CSV table of C-alpha atoms in Angstrom, one decimal:
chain,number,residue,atom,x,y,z
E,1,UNK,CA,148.8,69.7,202.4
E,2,UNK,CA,144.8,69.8,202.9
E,3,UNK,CA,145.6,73.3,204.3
E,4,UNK,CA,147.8,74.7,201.6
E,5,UNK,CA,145.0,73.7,199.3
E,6,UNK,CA,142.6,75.2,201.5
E,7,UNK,CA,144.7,78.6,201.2
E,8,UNK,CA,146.0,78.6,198.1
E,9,UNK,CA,142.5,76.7,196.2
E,10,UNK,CA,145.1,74.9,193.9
E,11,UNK,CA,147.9,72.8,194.7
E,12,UNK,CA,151.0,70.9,192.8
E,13,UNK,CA,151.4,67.6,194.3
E,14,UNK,CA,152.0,63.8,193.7
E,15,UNK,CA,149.1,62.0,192.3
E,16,UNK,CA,149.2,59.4,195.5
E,17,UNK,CA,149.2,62.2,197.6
E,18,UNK,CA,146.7,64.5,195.9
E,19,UNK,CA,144.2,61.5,195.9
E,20,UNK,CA,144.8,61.4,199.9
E,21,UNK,CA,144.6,65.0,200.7
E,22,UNK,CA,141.3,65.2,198.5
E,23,UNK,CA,140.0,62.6,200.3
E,24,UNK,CA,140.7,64.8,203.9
E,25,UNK,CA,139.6,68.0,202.3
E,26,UNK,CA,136.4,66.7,201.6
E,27,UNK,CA,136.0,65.4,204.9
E,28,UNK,CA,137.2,68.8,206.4
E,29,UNK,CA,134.4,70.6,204.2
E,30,UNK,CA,131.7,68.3,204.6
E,31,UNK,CA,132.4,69.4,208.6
E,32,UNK,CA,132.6,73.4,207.5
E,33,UNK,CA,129.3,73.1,205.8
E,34,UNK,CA,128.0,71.3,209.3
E,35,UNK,CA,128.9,74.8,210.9
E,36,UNK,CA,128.2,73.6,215.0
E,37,UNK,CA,130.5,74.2,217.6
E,38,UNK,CA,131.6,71.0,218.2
E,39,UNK,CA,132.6,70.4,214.2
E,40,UNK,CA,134.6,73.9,214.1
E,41,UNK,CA,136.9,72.5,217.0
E,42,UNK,CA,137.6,69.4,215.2
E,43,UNK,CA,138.5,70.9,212.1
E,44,UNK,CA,140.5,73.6,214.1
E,45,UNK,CA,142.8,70.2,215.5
E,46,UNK,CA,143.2,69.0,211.7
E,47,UNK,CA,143.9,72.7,209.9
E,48,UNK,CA,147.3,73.9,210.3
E,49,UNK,CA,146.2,77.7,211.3
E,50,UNK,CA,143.5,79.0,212.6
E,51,UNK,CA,143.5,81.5,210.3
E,52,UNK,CA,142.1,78.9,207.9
E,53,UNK,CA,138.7,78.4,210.1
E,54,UNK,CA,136.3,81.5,208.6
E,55,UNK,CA,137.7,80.2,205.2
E,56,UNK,CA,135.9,76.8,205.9
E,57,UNK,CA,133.4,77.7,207.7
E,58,UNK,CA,132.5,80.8,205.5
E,59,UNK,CA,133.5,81.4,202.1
E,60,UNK,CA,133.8,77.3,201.2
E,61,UNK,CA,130.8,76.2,203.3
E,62,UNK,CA,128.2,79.1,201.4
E,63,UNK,CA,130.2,78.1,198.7
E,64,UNK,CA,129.1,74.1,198.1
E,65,UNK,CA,126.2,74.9,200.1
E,66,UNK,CA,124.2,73.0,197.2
E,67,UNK,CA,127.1,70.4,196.2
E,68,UNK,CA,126.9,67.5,197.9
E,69,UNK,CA,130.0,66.3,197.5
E,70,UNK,CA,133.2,66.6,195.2
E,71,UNK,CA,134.4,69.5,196.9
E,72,UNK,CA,137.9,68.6,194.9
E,73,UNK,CA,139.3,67.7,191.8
E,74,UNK,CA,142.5,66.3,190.4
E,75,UNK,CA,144.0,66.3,187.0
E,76,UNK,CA,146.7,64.6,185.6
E,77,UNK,CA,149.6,66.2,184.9
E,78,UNK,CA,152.6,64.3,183.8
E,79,UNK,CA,155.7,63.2,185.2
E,80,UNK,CA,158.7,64.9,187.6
E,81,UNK,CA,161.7,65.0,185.9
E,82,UNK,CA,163.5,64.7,189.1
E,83,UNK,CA,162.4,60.9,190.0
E,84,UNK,CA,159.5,60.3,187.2
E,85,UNK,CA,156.7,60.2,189.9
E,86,UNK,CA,153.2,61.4,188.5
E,87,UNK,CA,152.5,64.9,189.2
E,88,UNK,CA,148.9,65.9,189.8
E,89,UNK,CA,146.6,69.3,190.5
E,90,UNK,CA,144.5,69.2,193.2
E,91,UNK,CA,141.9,72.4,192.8
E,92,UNK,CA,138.6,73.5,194.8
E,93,UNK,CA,135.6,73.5,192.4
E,94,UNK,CA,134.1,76.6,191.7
E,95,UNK,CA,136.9,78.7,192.7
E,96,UNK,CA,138.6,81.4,191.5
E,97,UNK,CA,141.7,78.5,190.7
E,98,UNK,CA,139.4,76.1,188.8
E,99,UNK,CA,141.1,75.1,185.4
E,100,UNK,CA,137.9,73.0,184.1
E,101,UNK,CA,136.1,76.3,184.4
E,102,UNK,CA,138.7,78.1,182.2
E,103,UNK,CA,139.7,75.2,180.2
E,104,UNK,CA,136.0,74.8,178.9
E,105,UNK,CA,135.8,77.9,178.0
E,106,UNK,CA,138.9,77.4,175.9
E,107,UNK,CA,137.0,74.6,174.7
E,108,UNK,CA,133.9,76.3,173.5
E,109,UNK,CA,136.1,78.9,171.8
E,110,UNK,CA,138.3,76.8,169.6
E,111,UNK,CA,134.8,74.9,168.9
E,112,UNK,CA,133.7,77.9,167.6
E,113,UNK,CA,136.8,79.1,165.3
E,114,UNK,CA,136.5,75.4,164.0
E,115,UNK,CA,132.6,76.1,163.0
E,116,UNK,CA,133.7,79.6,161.2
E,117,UNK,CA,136.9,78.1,159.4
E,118,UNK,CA,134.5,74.9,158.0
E,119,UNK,CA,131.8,77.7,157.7
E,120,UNK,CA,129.1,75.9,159.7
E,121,UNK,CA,126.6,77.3,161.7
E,122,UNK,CA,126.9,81.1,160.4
E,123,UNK,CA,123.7,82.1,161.6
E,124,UNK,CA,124.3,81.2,165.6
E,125,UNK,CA,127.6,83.4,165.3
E,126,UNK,CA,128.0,86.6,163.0
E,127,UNK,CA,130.3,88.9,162.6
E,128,UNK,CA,132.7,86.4,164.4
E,129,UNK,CA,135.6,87.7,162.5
E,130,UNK,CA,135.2,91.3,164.2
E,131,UNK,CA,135.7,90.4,167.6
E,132,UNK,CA,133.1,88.5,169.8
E,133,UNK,CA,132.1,90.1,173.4
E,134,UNK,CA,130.7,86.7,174.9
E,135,UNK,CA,129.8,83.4,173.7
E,136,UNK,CA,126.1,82.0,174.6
E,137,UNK,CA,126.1,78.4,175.8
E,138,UNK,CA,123.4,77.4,177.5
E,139,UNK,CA,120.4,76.9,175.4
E,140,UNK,CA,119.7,75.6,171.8
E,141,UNK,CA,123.3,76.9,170.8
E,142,UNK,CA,124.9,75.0,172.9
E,143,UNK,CA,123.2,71.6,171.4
E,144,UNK,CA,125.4,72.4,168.5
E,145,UNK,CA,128.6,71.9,170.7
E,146,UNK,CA,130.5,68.7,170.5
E,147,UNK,CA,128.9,66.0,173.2
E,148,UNK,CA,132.4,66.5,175.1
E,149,UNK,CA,132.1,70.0,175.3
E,150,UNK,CA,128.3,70.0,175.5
E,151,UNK,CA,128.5,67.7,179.0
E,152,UNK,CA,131.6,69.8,180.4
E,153,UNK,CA,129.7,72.7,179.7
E,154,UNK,CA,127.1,71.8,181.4
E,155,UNK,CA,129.0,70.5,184.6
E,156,UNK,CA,131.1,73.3,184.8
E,157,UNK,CA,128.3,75.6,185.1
E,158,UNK,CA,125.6,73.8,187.5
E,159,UNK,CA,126.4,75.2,190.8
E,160,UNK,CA,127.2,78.4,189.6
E,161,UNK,CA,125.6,82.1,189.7
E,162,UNK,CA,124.5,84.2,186.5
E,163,UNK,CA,127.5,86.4,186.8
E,164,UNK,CA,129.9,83.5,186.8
E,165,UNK,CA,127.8,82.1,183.7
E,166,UNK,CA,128.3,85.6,181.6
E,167,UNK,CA,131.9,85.4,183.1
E,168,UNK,CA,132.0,81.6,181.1
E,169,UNK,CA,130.6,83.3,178.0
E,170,UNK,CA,133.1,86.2,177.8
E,171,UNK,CA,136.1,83.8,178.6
E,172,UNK,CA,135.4,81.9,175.9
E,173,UNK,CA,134.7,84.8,173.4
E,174,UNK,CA,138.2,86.1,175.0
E,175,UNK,CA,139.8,83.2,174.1
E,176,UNK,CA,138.1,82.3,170.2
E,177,UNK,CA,139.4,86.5,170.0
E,178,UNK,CA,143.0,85.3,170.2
E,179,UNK,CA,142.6,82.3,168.3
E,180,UNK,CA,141.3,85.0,165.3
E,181,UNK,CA,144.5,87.2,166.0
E,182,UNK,CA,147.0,84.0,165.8
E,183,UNK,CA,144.9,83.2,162.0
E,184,UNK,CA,145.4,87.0,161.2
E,185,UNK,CA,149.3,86.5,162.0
E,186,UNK,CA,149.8,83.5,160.1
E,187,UNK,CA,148.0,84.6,157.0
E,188,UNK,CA,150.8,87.8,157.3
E,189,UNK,CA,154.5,87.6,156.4
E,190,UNK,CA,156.5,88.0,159.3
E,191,UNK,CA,158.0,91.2,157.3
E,192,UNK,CA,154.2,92.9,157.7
E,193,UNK,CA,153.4,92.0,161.4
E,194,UNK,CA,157.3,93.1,162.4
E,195,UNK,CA,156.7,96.7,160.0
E,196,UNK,CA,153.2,96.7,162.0
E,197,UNK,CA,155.0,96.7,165.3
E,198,UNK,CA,157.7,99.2,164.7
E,199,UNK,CA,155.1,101.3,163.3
E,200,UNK,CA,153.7,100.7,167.0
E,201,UNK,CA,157.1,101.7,168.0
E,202,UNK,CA,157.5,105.0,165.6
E,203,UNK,CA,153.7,106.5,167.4
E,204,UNK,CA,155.3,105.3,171.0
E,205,UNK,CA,152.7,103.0,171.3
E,206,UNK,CA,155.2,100.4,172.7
E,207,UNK,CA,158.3,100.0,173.6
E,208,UNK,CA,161.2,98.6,171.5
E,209,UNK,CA,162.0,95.5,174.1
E,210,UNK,CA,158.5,94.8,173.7
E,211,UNK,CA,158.5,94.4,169.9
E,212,UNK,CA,161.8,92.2,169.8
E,213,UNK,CA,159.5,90.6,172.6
E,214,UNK,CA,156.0,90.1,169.9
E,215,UNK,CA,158.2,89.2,167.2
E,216,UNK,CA,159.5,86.0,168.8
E,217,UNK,CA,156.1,85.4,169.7
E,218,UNK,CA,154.4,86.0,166.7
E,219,UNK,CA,157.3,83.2,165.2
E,220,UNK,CA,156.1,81.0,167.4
E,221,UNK,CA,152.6,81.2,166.4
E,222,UNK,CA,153.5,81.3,162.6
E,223,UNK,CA,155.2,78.2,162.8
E,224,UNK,CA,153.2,76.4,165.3
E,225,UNK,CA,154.3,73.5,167.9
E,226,UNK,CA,155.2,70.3,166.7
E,227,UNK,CA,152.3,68.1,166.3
E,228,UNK,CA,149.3,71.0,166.5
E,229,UNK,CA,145.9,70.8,164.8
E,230,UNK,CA,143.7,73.2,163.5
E,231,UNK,CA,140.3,73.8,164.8
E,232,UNK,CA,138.6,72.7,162.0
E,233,UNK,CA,140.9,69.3,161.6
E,234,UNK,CA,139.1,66.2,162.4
E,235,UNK,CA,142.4,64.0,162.4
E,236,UNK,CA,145.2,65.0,164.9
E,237,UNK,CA,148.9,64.6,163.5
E,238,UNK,CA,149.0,61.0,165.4
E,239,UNK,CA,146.2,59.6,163.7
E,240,UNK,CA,147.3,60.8,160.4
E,241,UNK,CA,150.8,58.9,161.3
E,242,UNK,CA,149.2,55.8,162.2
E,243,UNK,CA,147.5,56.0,159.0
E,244,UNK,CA,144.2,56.8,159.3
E,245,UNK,CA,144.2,57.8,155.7
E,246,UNK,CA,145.3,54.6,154.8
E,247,UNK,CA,142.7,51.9,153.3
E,248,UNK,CA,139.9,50.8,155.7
E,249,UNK,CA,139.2,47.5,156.4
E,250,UNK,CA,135.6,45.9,155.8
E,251,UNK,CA,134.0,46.6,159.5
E,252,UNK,CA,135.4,50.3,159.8
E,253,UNK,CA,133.5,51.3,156.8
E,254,UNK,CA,130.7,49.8,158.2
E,255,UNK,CA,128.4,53.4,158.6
E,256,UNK,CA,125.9,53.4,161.1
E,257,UNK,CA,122.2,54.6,160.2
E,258,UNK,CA,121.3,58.8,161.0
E,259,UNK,CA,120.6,58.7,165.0
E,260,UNK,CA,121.4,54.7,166.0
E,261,UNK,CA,125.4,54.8,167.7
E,262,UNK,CA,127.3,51.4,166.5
E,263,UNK,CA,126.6,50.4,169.9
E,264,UNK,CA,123.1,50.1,169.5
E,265,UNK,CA,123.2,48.6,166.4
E,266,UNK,CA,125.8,45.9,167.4
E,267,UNK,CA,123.5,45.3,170.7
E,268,UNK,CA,120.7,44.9,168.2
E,269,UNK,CA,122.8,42.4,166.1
E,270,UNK,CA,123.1,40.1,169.5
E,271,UNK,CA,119.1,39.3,169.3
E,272,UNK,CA,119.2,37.9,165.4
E,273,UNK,CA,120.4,33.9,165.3
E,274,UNK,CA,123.5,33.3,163.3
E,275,UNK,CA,122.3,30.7,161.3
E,276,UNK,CA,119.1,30.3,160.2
E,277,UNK,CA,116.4,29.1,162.2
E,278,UNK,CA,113.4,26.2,160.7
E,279,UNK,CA,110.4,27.1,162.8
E,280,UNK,CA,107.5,24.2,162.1
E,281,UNK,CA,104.6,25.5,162.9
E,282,UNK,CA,101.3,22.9,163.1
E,283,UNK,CA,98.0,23.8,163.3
E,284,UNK,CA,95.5,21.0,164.0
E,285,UNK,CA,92.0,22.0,163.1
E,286,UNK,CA,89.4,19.9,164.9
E,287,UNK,CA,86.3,18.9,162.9
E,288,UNK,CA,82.5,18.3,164.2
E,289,UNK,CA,82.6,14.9,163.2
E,290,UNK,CA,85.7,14.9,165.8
E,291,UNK,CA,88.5,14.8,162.4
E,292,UNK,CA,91.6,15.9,163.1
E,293,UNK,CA,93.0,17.5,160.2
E,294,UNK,CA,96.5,19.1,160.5
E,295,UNK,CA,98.5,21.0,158.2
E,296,UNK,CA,102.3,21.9,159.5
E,297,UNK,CA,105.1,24.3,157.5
E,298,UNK,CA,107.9,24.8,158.0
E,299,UNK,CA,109.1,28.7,157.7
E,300,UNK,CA,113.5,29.0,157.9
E,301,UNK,CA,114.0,32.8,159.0
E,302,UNK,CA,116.8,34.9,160.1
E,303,UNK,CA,115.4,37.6,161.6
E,304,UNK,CA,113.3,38.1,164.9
E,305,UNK,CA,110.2,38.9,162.6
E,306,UNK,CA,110.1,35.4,161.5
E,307,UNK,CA,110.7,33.5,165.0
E,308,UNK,CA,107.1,33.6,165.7
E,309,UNK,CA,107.8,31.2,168.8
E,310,UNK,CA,109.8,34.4,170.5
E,311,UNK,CA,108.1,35.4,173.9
E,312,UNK,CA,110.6,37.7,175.5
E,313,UNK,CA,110.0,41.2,174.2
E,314,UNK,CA,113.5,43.2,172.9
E,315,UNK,CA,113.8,46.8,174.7
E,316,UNK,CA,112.2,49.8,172.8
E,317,UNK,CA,115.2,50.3,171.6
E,318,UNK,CA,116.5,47.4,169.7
E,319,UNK,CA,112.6,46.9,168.5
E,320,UNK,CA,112.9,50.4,166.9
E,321,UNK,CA,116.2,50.1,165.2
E,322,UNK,CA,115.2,46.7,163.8
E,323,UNK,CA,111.8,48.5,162.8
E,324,UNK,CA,109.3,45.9,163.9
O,1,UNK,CA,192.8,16.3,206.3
O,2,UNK,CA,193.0,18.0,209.6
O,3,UNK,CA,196.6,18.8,208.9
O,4,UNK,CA,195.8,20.8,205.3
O,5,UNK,CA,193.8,23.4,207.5
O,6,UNK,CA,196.3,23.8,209.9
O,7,UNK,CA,199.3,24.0,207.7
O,8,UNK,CA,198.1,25.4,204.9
O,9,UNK,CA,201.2,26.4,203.5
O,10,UNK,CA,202.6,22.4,203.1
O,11,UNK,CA,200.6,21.9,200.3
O,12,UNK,CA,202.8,22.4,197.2
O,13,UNK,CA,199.8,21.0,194.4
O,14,UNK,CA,196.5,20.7,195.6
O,15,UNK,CA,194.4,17.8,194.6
O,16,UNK,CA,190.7,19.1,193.4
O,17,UNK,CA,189.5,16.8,196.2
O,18,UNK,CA,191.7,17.5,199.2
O,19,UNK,CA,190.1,21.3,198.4
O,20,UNK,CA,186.7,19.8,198.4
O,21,UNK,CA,187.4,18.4,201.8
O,22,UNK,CA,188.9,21.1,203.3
O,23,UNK,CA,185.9,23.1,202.5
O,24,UNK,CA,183.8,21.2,203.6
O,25,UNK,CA,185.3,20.1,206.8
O,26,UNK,CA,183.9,23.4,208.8
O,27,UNK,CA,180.7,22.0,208.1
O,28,UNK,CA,181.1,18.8,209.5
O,29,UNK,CA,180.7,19.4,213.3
O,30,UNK,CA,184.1,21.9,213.7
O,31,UNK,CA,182.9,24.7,215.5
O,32,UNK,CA,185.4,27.6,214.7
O,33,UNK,CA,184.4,31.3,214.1
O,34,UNK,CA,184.3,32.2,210.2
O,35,UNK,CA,186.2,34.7,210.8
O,36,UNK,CA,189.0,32.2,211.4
O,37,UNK,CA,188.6,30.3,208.5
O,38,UNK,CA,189.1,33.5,206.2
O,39,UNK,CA,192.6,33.1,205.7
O,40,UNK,CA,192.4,29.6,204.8
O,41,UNK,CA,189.7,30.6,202.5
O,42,UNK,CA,191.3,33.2,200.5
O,43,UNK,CA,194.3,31.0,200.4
O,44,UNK,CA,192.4,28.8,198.4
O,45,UNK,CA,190.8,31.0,196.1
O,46,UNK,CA,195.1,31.5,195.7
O,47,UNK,CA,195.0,27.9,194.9
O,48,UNK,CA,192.4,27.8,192.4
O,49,UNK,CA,193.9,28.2,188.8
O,50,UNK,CA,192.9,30.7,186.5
O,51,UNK,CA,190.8,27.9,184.1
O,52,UNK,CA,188.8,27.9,186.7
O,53,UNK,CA,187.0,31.4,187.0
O,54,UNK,CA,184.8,32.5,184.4
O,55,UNK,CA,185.7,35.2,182.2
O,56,UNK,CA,184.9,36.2,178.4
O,57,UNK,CA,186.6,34.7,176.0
O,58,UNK,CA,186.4,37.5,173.2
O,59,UNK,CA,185.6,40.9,172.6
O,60,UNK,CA,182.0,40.7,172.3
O,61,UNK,CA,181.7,41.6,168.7
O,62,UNK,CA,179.8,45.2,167.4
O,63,UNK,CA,176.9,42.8,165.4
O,64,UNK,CA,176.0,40.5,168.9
O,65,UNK,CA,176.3,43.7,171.0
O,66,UNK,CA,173.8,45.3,168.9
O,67,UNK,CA,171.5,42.1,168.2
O,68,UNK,CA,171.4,41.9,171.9
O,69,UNK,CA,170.3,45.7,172.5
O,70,UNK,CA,167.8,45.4,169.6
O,71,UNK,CA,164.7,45.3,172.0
O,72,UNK,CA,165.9,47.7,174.2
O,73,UNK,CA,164.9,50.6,172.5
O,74,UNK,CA,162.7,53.5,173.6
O,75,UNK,CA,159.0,52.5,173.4
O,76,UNK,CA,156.8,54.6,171.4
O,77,UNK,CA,154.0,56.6,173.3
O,78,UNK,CA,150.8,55.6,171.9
O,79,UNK,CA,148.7,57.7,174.5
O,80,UNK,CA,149.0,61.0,172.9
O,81,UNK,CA,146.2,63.3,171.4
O,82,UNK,CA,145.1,66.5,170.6
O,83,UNK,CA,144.4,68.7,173.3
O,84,UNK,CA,140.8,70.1,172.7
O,85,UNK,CA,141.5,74.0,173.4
O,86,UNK,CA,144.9,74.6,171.8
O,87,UNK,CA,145.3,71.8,169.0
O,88,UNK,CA,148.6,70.8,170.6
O,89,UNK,CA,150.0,67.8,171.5
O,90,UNK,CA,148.8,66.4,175.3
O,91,UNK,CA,148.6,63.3,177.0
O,92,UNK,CA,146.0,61.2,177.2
O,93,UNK,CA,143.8,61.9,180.8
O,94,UNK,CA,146.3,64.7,181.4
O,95,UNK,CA,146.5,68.2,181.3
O,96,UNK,CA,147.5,70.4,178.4
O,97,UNK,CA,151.0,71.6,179.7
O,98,UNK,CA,150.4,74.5,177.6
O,99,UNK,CA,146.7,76.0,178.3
O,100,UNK,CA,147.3,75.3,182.1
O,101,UNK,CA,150.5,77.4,181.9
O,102,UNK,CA,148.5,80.1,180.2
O,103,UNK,CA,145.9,80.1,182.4
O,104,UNK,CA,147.6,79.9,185.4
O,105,UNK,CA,149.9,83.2,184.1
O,106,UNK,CA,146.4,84.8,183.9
O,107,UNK,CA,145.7,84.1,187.2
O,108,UNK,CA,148.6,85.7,187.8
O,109,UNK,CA,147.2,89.1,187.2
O,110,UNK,CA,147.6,91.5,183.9
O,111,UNK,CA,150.3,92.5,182.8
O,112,UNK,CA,152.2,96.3,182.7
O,113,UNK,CA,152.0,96.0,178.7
O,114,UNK,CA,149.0,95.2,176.9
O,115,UNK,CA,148.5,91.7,175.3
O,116,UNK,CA,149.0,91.3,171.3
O,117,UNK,CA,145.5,90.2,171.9
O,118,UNK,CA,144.4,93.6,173.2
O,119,UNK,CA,146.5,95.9,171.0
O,120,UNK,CA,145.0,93.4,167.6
O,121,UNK,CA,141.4,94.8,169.0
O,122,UNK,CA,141.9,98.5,170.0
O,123,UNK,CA,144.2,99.5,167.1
């Protein structure tokens, strides 16, 4: 198995297996990048040609000569109908067979037709409705990404070369292209894009199989699949049917202040005493005549401003978000 | 008792305990091959009346047959989202079916016609 992924960069497998043969692959590159004598003939008793060897010891080695480790990845990828055991894809990074690569760009496109159907961020993107060439990612525009997107982004390109990184760019530009052509068919009747291709036929631009071909296509996009989103939609069709529309109650509207997460502002909630808190404080003044005169109060609080007594410092953090 | 095992067919009625013995006596110390004792065994199975076995009484009826499926129903899959590059359904941690099978038919190579994308742009 670690040699048909070793050929073919991208393998269909079980997920218990693909988890094994990542493990050995890793192993087996780890001793490609190593390069001596003594490693090649080691891998050569574990690869099932020797045809494989240069691969290894070449291409893969110069290849994760900077990785240091991860070599692999798996994804997910449902069940078998046969006997319902969980497929999986098993890929080589930075291939020419890696999905994350392609799927990111995907990502970064549909991100983009989601900013021009809202109408956000026209001045990073003009013109987008004529066709984009390439898609800039790394940089200021790409802090305007979704975090998801922003991180995948940034994983997906970090061992890579600037031509793969313009190849990233016009991928997803590629891609936010056909999303543009699937909005220009659904705004059409299926009458007007069916004249258009016949027209296409008529100047023997294509052929007639081909148009009975587009127009079941085109259907397809008009309609949609079952359950699809928009870019622009915030709520998927699940979420609307488990009634996220519906009446809130009290701690989901609960809105958390410009730059703190909920996280940090529940974390912060942890330090403040539930109930309230009597701190007496005494203060015994001594006279010269030797008098002791003492005045105590008592101050009730509930926050860590008036807990004078406190001694542990909170992290920068939770001090800043409670604004002490 | 001995006798009842050996001459199985004498016995015209047979007492519930004379069958209780019987059965039990290869137990007590008689050491004879099962293989023996399966005659005398299915014999008495002959013996036992019908009363005895248990059996429904009625046709389960269509209301208890259904109250009794009621929780076997298909489960509902909570675990499904949006997939982030094509807006269609996916599962949770897995691959869009969908975009993977669109990329991999890219991979592929190009194909003889051009793309709707393609013939959209250079029109």
């Amino acid at each position: 198995m670690v040699s048909s992924l070793i050929e073919h960069e991208q393998i269909q497998t079980t997920f218990p297996k693909a988890k094994e043969a990542a493990r050995l692959a890793e192993k087996l590159i780890t001793l490609g990048k190593k390069g001596k004598d003594s490693n090649r003939s080691s891998a050569q008793s574990f690869l099932a040609s020797t045809r494989l060897l240069p691969k290894v010891f070449g291409d893969l080695a110069e290849r994760y000569k900077d990785r240091p480790g991860g070599y692999t990845r798996i994804y997910k990828y449902g069940r078998r109908p046969g006997d319902n055991a969980p497929k999986a894809i098993l890929e080589l990074v930075d291939g020419p067979r890696d999905t994350k690569f392609e799927m990111t760009a995907r990502k970064v496109g549909w991100e983009v037709m989601g900013w021009k159907e809202k109408g956000e961020h026209t001045d990073l993107y003009n013109g987008v409705e004529n066709g984009v060439e390439s898609i800039e990612v790394m940089g200021g525009k790409a802090s305007f990404l979704r975090k998801g997107t922003r991180e995948d982004v940034a994983k997906v390109l970090q061992y890579r070369n600037e031509a793969e990184r313009a190849e990233f760019g016009t991928k997803a530009a590629a891609y936010l292209n056909t999303l543009l052509v699937e909005k220009d068919a659904r705004n059409k009747t299926r009458k007007e894009f069916v004249k258009k291709l016949s027209d296409d036929v008529e100047k023997k631009k294509i052929d007639f199989a081909v148009q009975v071909q587009e127009a079941r296509l085109w259907r397809r996009v008009w309609h949609r699949a079952p359950g699809q989103v928009t870019p622009s939609s915030t709520l998927g069709s699940l979420q609307l049917a488990k009634k996220a529309m519906a009446k809130k109650r009290p701690w989901q509207l609960e809105k958390s202040p410009a730059g703190y997460s909920p996280l940090e502002i529940s974390a912060s909630k942890r330090f403040l005493p539930r109930k309230t808190i009597r701190v007496k404080t005494v203060e015994v003044i001594v006279d010269k005549d030797g008098e002791r005169k003492s005045t105590s109060k008592i101050e009730e609080g509930r926050s860590i401003k008036e807990m004078p007594f406190r001694k542990k410092a909170l992290p920068p953090k939770v001090q800043s978000a409670l604004k002490i | 008792m001995a006798s009842l095992i050996l001459h199985p067919s004498r016995v015209a009625v047979p007492s519930r305990i004379s069958v209780f013995f019987s059965r039990t006596l290869p137990f007590v110390g008689f050491a004879a091959p099962w293989t023996a004792l399966r005659p005398q065994l299915e014999s008495i199975l002959e013996l036992l009346p019908p009363w005895l076995l248990a059996v429904p009484k009625k046709k389960v009826s269509h209301s208890r047959k259904a109250m009794r499926s009621a929780n076997k129903g298909l489960k509902d899959k909570q675990n499904i989202h949006a997939c982030d590059a094509c807006g269609r359904a996916k599962l949770m941690h897995n691959l869009c079916h969908h975009c993977f099978s669109e990329i991999r038919r890219a991979w592929k190579g190009p194909t003889a016609e051009p793309t709707p994308n393609e013939r959209f742009w250079n029109a």
